[in-house]
């Protein structure tokens, strides 16, 4: 008999009562041309015939079951066929369909092309929708039955339905396939959500608790599908987090002027990567602040720390509150953190002793003011701390000494007032302005105000105002009244305003870095005098000045008149004096005077008179003179330096004569501090001592930290060993490490510390070493990451003699560190580098463009390469075809800038990983790649676009899945870019094959 179509063949088999295997043999005879049964819709045809009557046809159903078992039909075609049946009143038919689903719903697979795998995802989504509709229909009937008094059968049917639903959803693989389907077909997912809501309403009235809880469990599983990747277990077994501690210490010690946003993002990054619970995270921030308060050196550093703790950190927490979208929860977490903190009584008592006040109380008030604590919690915490405090502390608190936290909190509004005052027109009331500035100079007011301004982000505008004031005083004619010439009083006010603004700006530049002073110069705008002087003439660490530079050689007539003025008159005249010109001419004048002294033309007495004249009225002249002398001394041989150093000594000592200008003592204090900073390098080189007067406490606490005559590598390994033993990085170590990074360079620094990490053999030690190293690398994370991922890792992975270094535990630790660095750099490099990193002297690690060349391919070939996957046999077949470009996904071709060094390094690293996985040699390096990828998955933030995994070639996915540890559906979802159709295909194919 000739069979025309499928329907006829099925009917004939039924009429002749063929057995299932007979039917299969005959079908293959009827359709010999290698027909694929899915194209002929065999599953749908069989179901259609089987479901014609009120009850299903058992013989035709046996054919379908045989077709499924012998894989004549694909799972997706069966699921799609089932989901088209919608007459739920035919109980026996629905029951038969549920039986068929039960055969395979927990072991779905597909080994075909990517399109077929995506088809399976879609079919599963349709089947889920069908199951929900079916459950709802049975639940409604059960309710009606209960009202009619016939419950038993209805409950049995509903239980069957829920059982099938639960079996389908309990498989992670199925949920992963549904996750992909949801992204493929958003509208179908919306329909599922509606069905779920409807089902919930129907089942809410159900009296059978077992069925109700079973349904709720299914609902929870369905709702968890979109967030499959964001569930991470938090670390609850640890209480200390050295990375957070070190990050806070690093910012407080070296980057008070930095903006809060980058710090918040970095802290959030660490919190996410290390899965730190919020209360312990906030606690660690407070602990670091108190440690900083206790160990910060006296003077400016102590004030900076106080400002950081009481002004900046509360602002950081306010921003962290915005990140964690539940206000109530976050305030509860802050309260919980304080509860933990109050248990650390010795730490708090030590801080109180150091600051001479109840530090915690000030902090609680500030947090309460910022809305980080509720009133009830605030009162409770204050009372607890008052009860716990050491009674001796209360009695020893000296009421006459005002504690720094209180001063800093009061200084903050004062900064705003001073900024307003300085906005007024200077020419109208210069004396009034002088009064305000004079008040700022007294005691530690200036440092308090600057610290408060730095911590609240106002320092830049503060500096701008002083630059404008300084610039204003250089135009002497604005002070004169109606062309009648300048009076002595006006001249002295002008000299003082120039001097105070000049000294304050020098002090700010030395304390907080010169980039705070520099303005964003618009083209054509005139650069203010102070900025010009600072950039060309002011000595700073790591900046070498040329004493013969044209900036030190102004107009010779002006120099001659200045030399004459200094040499002849008994003291400097103020009227009509142009101070900025004098400051620029003084270097050349000093050179003349020094030459005259060295050649015996001038005696030492004359030199004394000249130096007294220089520092007699304005201290700025002495500062400019010493700035040039420092540059000059550097260029001289040791035996030629005597007279220059003697001159510095002369200029450093104050002059107390009767007719010096107002605020002289206060100005000398600032001058001494400025000169000490300027001369420190030269004095250290020449082993010369100069006593700088009235600087009071040690103004340079972190100076000269490296032990003399020891190789810096030894110093590095020693300091790291100490930090590791201690378990946290203190601010002194941070400064030593920063100095070593400057001296040895990024590659040397990173390479030697990685060697130390690879020597560790105990698991807990290596994990702690990673946390500490990551925080140390934050000194210059961008550059360290380039070196680590671009040089050190490829070196270890490609050299088989080094593979033994990658064994567990150090190998796991290095993989973790590499991922943390990569993620941090990648998430932050779109923003600006911090001011701390900007001022670091850049070394050329290598030109990354020549190091990692991108072939200039034709766009058409490139697009073909990028939009490929394993189904295209010819793609990436030869190693030479594996250009860097092929590692990017198609969406990135236009969005990722491959001229960016970090992007190039990441793309190359993932190409290397891909080739290691594809090669035939396994070893510790293969294991390392697995750890690296596992860490990437572990640190992944759900839904974050722009993860480093976008640099991974799609072909890597199928290679990774072959490794047992990586062969989980969640891992595949995590490592593929599901926002792209191609990414979804690759993921579906990999998961369906598991």
PDB file of C-alpha atoms in Angstrom, residues 175-330:
ATOM      1  CA  UNK A 175      15.209  26.589  35.121  1.00  0.00           C
ATOM      2  CA  UNK A 176      18.320  27.708  33.218  1.00  0.00           C
ATOM      3  CA  UNK A 177      16.663  26.862  29.882  1.00  0.00           C
ATOM      4  CA  UNK A 178      13.577  28.799  31.006  1.00  0.00           C
ATOM      5  CA  UNK A 179      15.827  31.714  31.972  1.00  0.00           C
ATOM      6  CA  UNK A 180      17.092  31.843  28.372  1.00  0.00           C
ATOM      7  CA  UNK A 181      13.559  31.456  26.989  1.00  0.00           C
ATOM      8  CA  UNK A 182      12.366  34.360  29.146  1.00  0.00           C
ATOM      9  CA  UNK A 183      15.004  36.603  27.509  1.00  0.00           C
ATOM     10  CA  UNK A 184      14.051  35.278  24.071  1.00  0.00           C
ATOM     11  CA  UNK A 185      10.297  35.793  24.521  1.00  0.00           C
ATOM     12  CA  UNK A 186       9.434  38.432  27.072  1.00  0.00           C
ATOM     13  CA  UNK A 187       5.711  38.404  26.166  1.00  0.00           C
ATOM     14  CA  UNK A 188       5.373  34.665  26.920  1.00  0.00           C
ATOM     15  CA  UNK A 189       6.995  35.218  30.297  1.00  0.00           C
ATOM     16  CA  UNK A 190       4.468  37.978  31.075  1.00  0.00           C
ATOM     17  CA  UNK A 191       1.689  35.453  30.292  1.00  0.00           C
ATOM     18  CA  UNK A 192       3.275  33.016  32.752  1.00  0.00           C
ATOM     19  CA  UNK A 193       3.371  35.686  35.468  1.00  0.00           C
ATOM     20  CA  UNK A 194      -0.333  36.400  34.910  1.00  0.00           C
ATOM     21  CA  UNK A 195      -1.171  32.662  35.097  1.00  0.00           C
ATOM     22  CA  UNK A 196       0.835  32.413  38.307  1.00  0.00           C
ATOM     23  CA  UNK A 197      -1.113  35.291  39.895  1.00  0.00           C
ATOM     24  CA  UNK A 198      -4.439  33.773  38.812  1.00  0.00           C
ATOM     25  CA  UNK A 199      -3.418  30.362  40.189  1.00  0.00           C
ATOM     26  CA  UNK A 200      -2.411  31.975  43.486  1.00  0.00           C
ATOM     27  CA  UNK A 201      -5.844  33.594  43.842  1.00  0.00           C
ATOM     28  CA  UNK A 202      -7.640  30.297  43.145  1.00  0.00           C
ATOM     29  CA  UNK A 203      -5.470  28.238  45.515  1.00  0.00           C
ATOM     30  CA  UNK A 204      -5.640  30.791  48.337  1.00  0.00           C
ATOM     31  CA  UNK A 205      -9.046  29.379  49.346  1.00  0.00           C
ATOM     32  CA  UNK A 206      -7.904  25.746  49.162  1.00  0.00           C
ATOM     33  CA  UNK A 207      -8.315  23.830  52.428  1.00  0.00           C
ATOM     34  CA  UNK A 208      -5.757  21.099  51.626  1.00  0.00           C
ATOM     35  CA  UNK A 209      -2.561  22.598  53.089  1.00  0.00           C
ATOM     36  CA  UNK A 210      -0.257  20.043  51.473  1.00  0.00           C
ATOM     37  CA  UNK A 211      -1.429  20.936  47.964  1.00  0.00           C
ATOM     38  CA  UNK A 212      -1.345  24.628  48.782  1.00  0.00           C
ATOM     39  CA  UNK A 213       2.254  24.516  50.041  1.00  0.00           C
ATOM     40  CA  UNK A 214       3.264  22.424  46.995  1.00  0.00           C
ATOM     41  CA  UNK A 215       1.784  25.094  44.712  1.00  0.00           C
ATOM     42  CA  UNK A 216       3.510  27.880  46.649  1.00  0.00           C
ATOM     43  CA  UNK A 217       6.816  26.073  46.288  1.00  0.00           C
ATOM     44  CA  UNK A 218       6.319  25.846  42.509  1.00  0.00           C
ATOM     45  CA  UNK A 219       5.461  29.555  42.417  1.00  0.00           C
ATOM     46  CA  UNK A 220       8.643  30.417  44.326  1.00  0.00           C
ATOM     47  CA  UNK A 221      10.732  28.361  41.889  1.00  0.00           C
ATOM     48  CA  UNK A 222       9.172  30.130  38.882  1.00  0.00           C
ATOM     49  CA  UNK A 223       9.737  33.572  40.428  1.00  0.00           C
ATOM     50  CA  UNK A 224      13.370  32.685  41.121  1.00  0.00           C
ATOM     51  CA  UNK A 225      14.105  32.028  37.420  1.00  0.00           C
ATOM     52  CA  UNK A 226      14.840  35.663  36.405  1.00  0.00           C
ATOM     53  CA  UNK A 227      17.189  36.145  39.395  1.00  0.00           C
ATOM     54  CA  UNK A 228      18.970  32.791  39.097  1.00  0.00           C
ATOM     55  CA  UNK A 229      22.396  34.409  38.975  1.00  0.00           C
ATOM     56  CA  UNK A 230      22.133  37.008  41.702  1.00  0.00           C
ATOM     57  CA  UNK A 231      21.819  34.665  44.641  1.00  0.00           C
ATOM     58  CA  UNK A 232      25.102  34.522  46.537  1.00  0.00           C
ATOM     59  CA  UNK A 233      25.534  33.179  50.020  1.00  0.00           C
ATOM     60  CA  UNK A 234      27.084  35.744  52.345  1.00  0.00           C
ATOM     61  CA  UNK A 235      30.149  34.954  54.424  1.00  0.00           C
ATOM     62  CA  UNK A 236      28.946  34.395  57.936  1.00  0.00           C
ATOM     63  CA  UNK A 237      31.929  32.505  59.327  1.00  0.00           C
ATOM     64  CA  UNK A 238      34.285  35.513  59.183  1.00  0.00           C
ATOM     65  CA  UNK A 239      34.245  38.618  61.341  1.00  0.00           C
ATOM     66  CA  UNK A 240      37.248  40.565  60.009  1.00  0.00           C
ATOM     67  CA  UNK A 241      37.628  41.826  56.459  1.00  0.00           C
ATOM     68  CA  UNK A 242      41.165  43.201  55.993  1.00  0.00           C
ATOM     69  CA  UNK A 243      40.465  44.503  52.464  1.00  0.00           C
ATOM     70  CA  UNK A 244      37.746  46.881  53.634  1.00  0.00           C
ATOM     71  CA  UNK A 245      39.955  47.895  56.558  1.00  0.00           C
ATOM     72  CA  UNK A 246      42.954  48.628  54.335  1.00  0.00           C
ATOM     73  CA  UNK A 247      40.875  50.462  51.722  1.00  0.00           C
ATOM     74  CA  UNK A 248      39.473  52.823  54.346  1.00  0.00           C
ATOM     75  CA  UNK A 249      42.933  53.355  55.863  1.00  0.00           C
ATOM     76  CA  UNK A 250      44.412  54.001  52.418  1.00  0.00           C
ATOM     77  CA  UNK A 251      41.786  56.631  51.583  1.00  0.00           C
ATOM     78  CA  UNK A 252      42.026  58.312  54.984  1.00  0.00           C
ATOM     79  CA  UNK A 253      45.820  58.424  54.925  1.00  0.00           C
ATOM     80  CA  UNK A 254      46.440  59.366  51.306  1.00  0.00           C
ATOM     81  CA  UNK A 255      43.298  60.595  49.600  1.00  0.00           C
ATOM     82  CA  UNK A 256      41.217  62.840  51.834  1.00  0.00           C
ATOM     83  CA  UNK A 257      40.511  65.190  48.923  1.00  0.00           C
ATOM     84  CA  UNK A 258      39.240  62.380  46.677  1.00  0.00           C
ATOM     85  CA  UNK A 259      35.568  62.351  45.724  1.00  0.00           C
ATOM     86  CA  UNK A 260      33.268  60.053  47.685  1.00  0.00           C
ATOM     87  CA  UNK A 261      31.675  58.319  44.670  1.00  0.00           C
ATOM     88  CA  UNK A 262      34.783  56.324  43.552  1.00  0.00           C
ATOM     89  CA  UNK A 263      35.368  55.241  47.168  1.00  0.00           C
ATOM     90  CA  UNK A 264      31.737  54.129  47.517  1.00  0.00           C
ATOM     91  CA  UNK A 265      31.968  52.143  44.273  1.00  0.00           C
ATOM     92  CA  UNK A 266      35.222  50.506  45.317  1.00  0.00           C
ATOM     93  CA  UNK A 267      33.819  49.546  48.714  1.00  0.00           C
ATOM     94  CA  UNK A 268      30.664  48.145  47.090  1.00  0.00           C
ATOM     95  CA  UNK A 269      32.856  46.168  44.710  1.00  0.00           C
ATOM     96  CA  UNK A 270      34.755  44.591  47.610  1.00  0.00           C
ATOM     97  CA  UNK A 271      31.511  43.905  49.479  1.00  0.00           C
ATOM     98  CA  UNK A 272      30.125  42.108  46.437  1.00  0.00           C
ATOM     99  CA  UNK A 273      33.301  40.183  45.560  1.00  0.00           C
ATOM    100  CA  UNK A 274      33.764  38.953  49.114  1.00  0.00           C
ATOM    101  CA  UNK A 275      30.034  38.507  49.851  1.00  0.00           C
ATOM    102  CA  UNK A 276      30.243  40.545  53.053  1.00  0.00           C
ATOM    103  CA  UNK A 277      27.029  40.987  55.076  1.00  0.00           C
ATOM    104  CA  UNK A 278      26.132  44.691  55.430  1.00  0.00           C
ATOM    105  CA  UNK A 279      26.404  44.992  59.266  1.00  0.00           C
ATOM    106  CA  UNK A 280      29.900  43.458  59.275  1.00  0.00           C
ATOM    107  CA  UNK A 281      30.841  45.631  56.282  1.00  0.00           C
ATOM    108  CA  UNK A 282      29.833  48.853  58.092  1.00  0.00           C
ATOM    109  CA  UNK A 283      31.505  47.603  61.276  1.00  0.00           C
ATOM    110  CA  UNK A 284      34.802  47.105  59.405  1.00  0.00           C
ATOM    111  CA  UNK A 285      34.618  50.695  58.099  1.00  0.00           C
ATOM    112  CA  UNK A 286      34.168  52.012  61.660  1.00  0.00           C
ATOM    113  CA  UNK A 287      36.947  49.810  63.019  1.00  0.00           C
ATOM    114  CA  UNK A 288      39.358  51.180  60.394  1.00  0.00           C
ATOM    115  CA  UNK A 289      38.326  54.752  61.278  1.00  0.00           C
ATOM    116  CA  UNK A 290      39.027  54.223  64.980  1.00  0.00           C
ATOM    117  CA  UNK A 291      42.359  52.538  64.259  1.00  0.00           C
ATOM    118  CA  UNK A 292      43.217  55.521  62.035  1.00  0.00           C
ATOM    119  CA  UNK A 293      42.299  57.968  64.814  1.00  0.00           C
ATOM    120  CA  UNK A 294      44.459  56.089  67.316  1.00  0.00           C
ATOM    121  CA  UNK A 295      47.581  55.681  65.157  1.00  0.00           C
ATOM    122  CA  UNK A 296      47.595  58.876  63.073  1.00  0.00           C
ATOM    123  CA  UNK A 297      50.624  61.036  63.891  1.00  0.00           C
ATOM    124  CA  UNK A 298      49.956  64.242  65.812  1.00  0.00           C
ATOM    125  CA  UNK A 299      49.271  67.483  63.994  1.00  0.00           C
ATOM    126  CA  UNK A 300      47.898  67.766  60.464  1.00  0.00           C
ATOM    127  CA  UNK A 301      47.583  63.990  59.982  1.00  0.00           C
ATOM    128  CA  UNK A 302      45.464  63.665  63.105  1.00  0.00           C
ATOM    129  CA  UNK A 303      43.142  66.460  61.940  1.00  0.00           C
ATOM    130  CA  UNK A 304      42.894  64.878  58.479  1.00  0.00           C
ATOM    131  CA  UNK A 305      41.847  61.574  60.060  1.00  0.00           C
ATOM    132  CA  UNK A 306      39.293  63.254  62.288  1.00  0.00           C
ATOM    133  CA  UNK A 307      37.780  65.040  59.274  1.00  0.00           C
ATOM    134  CA  UNK A 308      37.770  61.773  57.324  1.00  0.00           C
ATOM    135  CA  UNK A 309      35.995  59.897  60.118  1.00  0.00           C
ATOM    136  CA  UNK A 310      33.408  62.481  61.124  1.00  0.00           C
ATOM    137  CA  UNK A 311      32.714  64.325  57.867  1.00  0.00           C
ATOM    138  CA  UNK A 312      33.573  62.065  54.940  1.00  0.00           C
ATOM    139  CA  UNK A 313      32.637  58.566  56.111  1.00  0.00           C
ATOM    140  CA  UNK A 314      29.052  59.531  57.112  1.00  0.00           C
ATOM    141  CA  UNK A 315      28.667  60.910  53.558  1.00  0.00           C
ATOM    142  CA  UNK A 316      30.007  57.604  52.193  1.00  0.00           C
ATOM    143  CA  UNK A 317      27.415  55.715  54.257  1.00  0.00           C
ATOM    144  CA  UNK A 318      24.635  57.986  52.993  1.00  0.00           C
ATOM    145  CA  UNK A 319      25.619  56.950  49.449  1.00  0.00           C
ATOM    146  CA  UNK A 320      25.859  53.282  50.444  1.00  0.00           C
ATOM    147  CA  UNK A 321      22.303  53.619  51.776  1.00  0.00           C
ATOM    148  CA  UNK A 322      21.194  54.710  48.286  1.00  0.00           C
ATOM    149  CA  UNK A 323      22.822  51.563  46.836  1.00  0.00           C
ATOM    150  CA  UNK A 324      20.947  49.226  49.192  1.00  0.00           C
ATOM    151  CA  UNK A 325      17.423  50.073  48.200  1.00  0.00           C
ATOM    152  CA  UNK A 326      15.744  49.426  51.548  1.00  0.00           C
ATOM    153  CA  UNK A 327      16.166  52.464  53.761  1.00  0.00           C
ATOM    154  CA  UNK A 328      14.741  50.750  56.791  1.00  0.00           C
ATOM    155  CA  UNK A 329      16.997  47.734  56.339  1.00  0.00           C
ATOM    156  CA  UNK A 330      20.116  49.850  55.968  1.00  0.00           C
TER     157      UNK A 330
END
